Short mmCIF file of C-alpha atoms in Angstrom, two decimals:
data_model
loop_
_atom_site.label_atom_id
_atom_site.label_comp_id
_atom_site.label_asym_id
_atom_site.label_seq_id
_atom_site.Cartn_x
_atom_site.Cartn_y
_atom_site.Cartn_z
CA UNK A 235 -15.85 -6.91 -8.29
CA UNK A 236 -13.06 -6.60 -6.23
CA UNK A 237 -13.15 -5.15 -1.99
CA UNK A 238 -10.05 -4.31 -0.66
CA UNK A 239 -9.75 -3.59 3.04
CA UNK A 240 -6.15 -2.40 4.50
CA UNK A 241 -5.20 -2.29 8.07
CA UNK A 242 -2.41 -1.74 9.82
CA UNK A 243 -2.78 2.19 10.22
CA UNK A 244 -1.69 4.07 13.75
CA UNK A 245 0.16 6.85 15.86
CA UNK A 246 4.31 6.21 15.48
CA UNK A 247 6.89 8.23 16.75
CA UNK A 248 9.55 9.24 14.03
CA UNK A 249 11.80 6.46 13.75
CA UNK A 250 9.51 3.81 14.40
CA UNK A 251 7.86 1.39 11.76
CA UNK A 252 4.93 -0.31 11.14
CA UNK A 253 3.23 -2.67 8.74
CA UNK A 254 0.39 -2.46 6.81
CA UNK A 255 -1.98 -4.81 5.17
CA UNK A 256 -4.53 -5.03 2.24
CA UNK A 257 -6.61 -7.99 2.15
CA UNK A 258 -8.45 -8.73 -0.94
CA UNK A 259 -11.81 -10.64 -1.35
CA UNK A 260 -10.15 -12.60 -4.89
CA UNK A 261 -7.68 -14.08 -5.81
CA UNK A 262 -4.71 -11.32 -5.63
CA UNK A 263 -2.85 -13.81 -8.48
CA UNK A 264 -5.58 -12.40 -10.51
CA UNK A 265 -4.92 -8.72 -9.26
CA UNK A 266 -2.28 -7.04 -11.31
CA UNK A 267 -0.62 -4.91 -10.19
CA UNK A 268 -1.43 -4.18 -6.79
CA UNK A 269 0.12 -0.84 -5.31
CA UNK A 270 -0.04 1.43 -2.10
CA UNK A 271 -0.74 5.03 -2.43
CA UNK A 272 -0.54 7.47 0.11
CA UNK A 273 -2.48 11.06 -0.08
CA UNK A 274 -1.05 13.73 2.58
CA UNK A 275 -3.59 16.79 3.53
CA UNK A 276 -3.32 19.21 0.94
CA UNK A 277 -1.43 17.43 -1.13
CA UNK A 278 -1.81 15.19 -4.46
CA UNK A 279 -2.60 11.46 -4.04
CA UNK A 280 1.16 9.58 -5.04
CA UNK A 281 2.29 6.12 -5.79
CA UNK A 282 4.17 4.52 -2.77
CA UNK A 283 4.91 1.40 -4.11
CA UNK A 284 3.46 -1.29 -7.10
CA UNK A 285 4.02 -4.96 -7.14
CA UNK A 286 2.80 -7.57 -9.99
CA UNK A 287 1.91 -10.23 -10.20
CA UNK A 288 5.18 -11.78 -11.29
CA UNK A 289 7.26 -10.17 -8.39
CA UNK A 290 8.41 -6.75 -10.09
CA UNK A 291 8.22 -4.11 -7.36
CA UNK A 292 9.03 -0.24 -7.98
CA UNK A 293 9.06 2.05 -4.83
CA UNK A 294 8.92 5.87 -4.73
CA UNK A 295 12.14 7.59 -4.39
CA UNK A 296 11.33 8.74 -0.94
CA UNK A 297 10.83 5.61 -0.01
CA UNK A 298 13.42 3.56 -0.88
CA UNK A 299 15.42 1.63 1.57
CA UNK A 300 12.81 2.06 4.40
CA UNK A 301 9.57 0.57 2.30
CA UNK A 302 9.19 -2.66 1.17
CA UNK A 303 5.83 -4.15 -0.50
CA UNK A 304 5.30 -8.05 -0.24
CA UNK A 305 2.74 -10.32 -1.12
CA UNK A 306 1.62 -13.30 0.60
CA UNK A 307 -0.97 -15.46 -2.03
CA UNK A 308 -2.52 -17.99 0.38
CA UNK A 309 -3.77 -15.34 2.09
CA UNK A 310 -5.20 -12.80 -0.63
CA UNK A 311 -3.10 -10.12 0.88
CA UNK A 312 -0.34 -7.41 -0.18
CA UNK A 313 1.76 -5.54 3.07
CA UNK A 314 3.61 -2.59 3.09
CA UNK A 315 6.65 -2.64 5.60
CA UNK A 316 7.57 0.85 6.69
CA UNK A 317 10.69 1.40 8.61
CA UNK A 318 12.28 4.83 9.55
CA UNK A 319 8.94 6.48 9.38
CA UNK A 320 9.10 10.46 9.15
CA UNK A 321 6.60 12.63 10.03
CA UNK A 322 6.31 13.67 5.94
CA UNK A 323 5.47 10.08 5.58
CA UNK A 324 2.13 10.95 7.33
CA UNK A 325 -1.01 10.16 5.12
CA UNK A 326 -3.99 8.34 4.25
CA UNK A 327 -2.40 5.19 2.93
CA UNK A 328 -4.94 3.13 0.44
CA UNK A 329 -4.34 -0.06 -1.42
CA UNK A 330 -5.17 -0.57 -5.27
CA UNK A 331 -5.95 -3.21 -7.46
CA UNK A 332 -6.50 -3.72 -11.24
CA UNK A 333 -8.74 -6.50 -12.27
CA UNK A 334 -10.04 -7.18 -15.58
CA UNK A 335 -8.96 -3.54 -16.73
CA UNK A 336 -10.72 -1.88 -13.83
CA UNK A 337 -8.89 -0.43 -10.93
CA UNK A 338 -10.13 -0.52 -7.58
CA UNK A 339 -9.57 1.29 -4.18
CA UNK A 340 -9.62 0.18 -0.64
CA UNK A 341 -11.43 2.32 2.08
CA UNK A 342 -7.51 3.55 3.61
CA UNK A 343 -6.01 3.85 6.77
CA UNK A 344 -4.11 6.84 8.56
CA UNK A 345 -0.54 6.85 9.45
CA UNK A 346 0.15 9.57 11.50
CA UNK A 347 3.97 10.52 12.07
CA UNK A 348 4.41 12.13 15.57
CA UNK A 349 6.21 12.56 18.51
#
């Protein structure tokens, strides 16, 4: 079993950034790949960005060049940097693992794009 719990959520005016954070209970060198999605009301749950195990990142193509996925494996936890926030980038943002050909979700956290 894997829990994953992300943090990180919050109010931000447009413009503004902030970083989120999905800490895993395993090892995440064992968690491959590990991605953000994001799911906007009304709207279709959609990748945000993936990273392996080995480094390879892909981003969604509205988020490219203000995103940026990292991984830190001391501490069991993936981030998702978000500059230039917009209020379409407002969502429910949830981590996800795969582990031993099962995919698991974290709980989520709200980014809300306001002024």
């Amino acid at each position: 079993q894997v829990q994953l719990v992300e943090s990180g959520g919050g109010l931000v005016q447009p413009g503004g950034s902030l970083r989120l954070s999905c800490a895993a209970s395993r090892s995440i060198i064992s968690l491959n790949p590990m991605g953000w999605y994001r799911q906007a009301p009304g709207k279709q749950r959609e990748l945000v960005a993936i990273i392996t195990t080995f480094g390879g990142i892909n981003y969604a193509d509205s988020v490219k060049g203000r995103f940026t996925i990292s991984r830190d494996n001391a501490k069991n936890t993936v981030y998702l940097r978000m500059n230039s926030l917009e209020p379409e980038d407002t969502a429910v943002y949830s981590c996800k693992a795969r582990w031993n050909g099962n995919d698991y979700w974290g709980q989520g956290t709200q980014v809300t794009v306001s002024s």
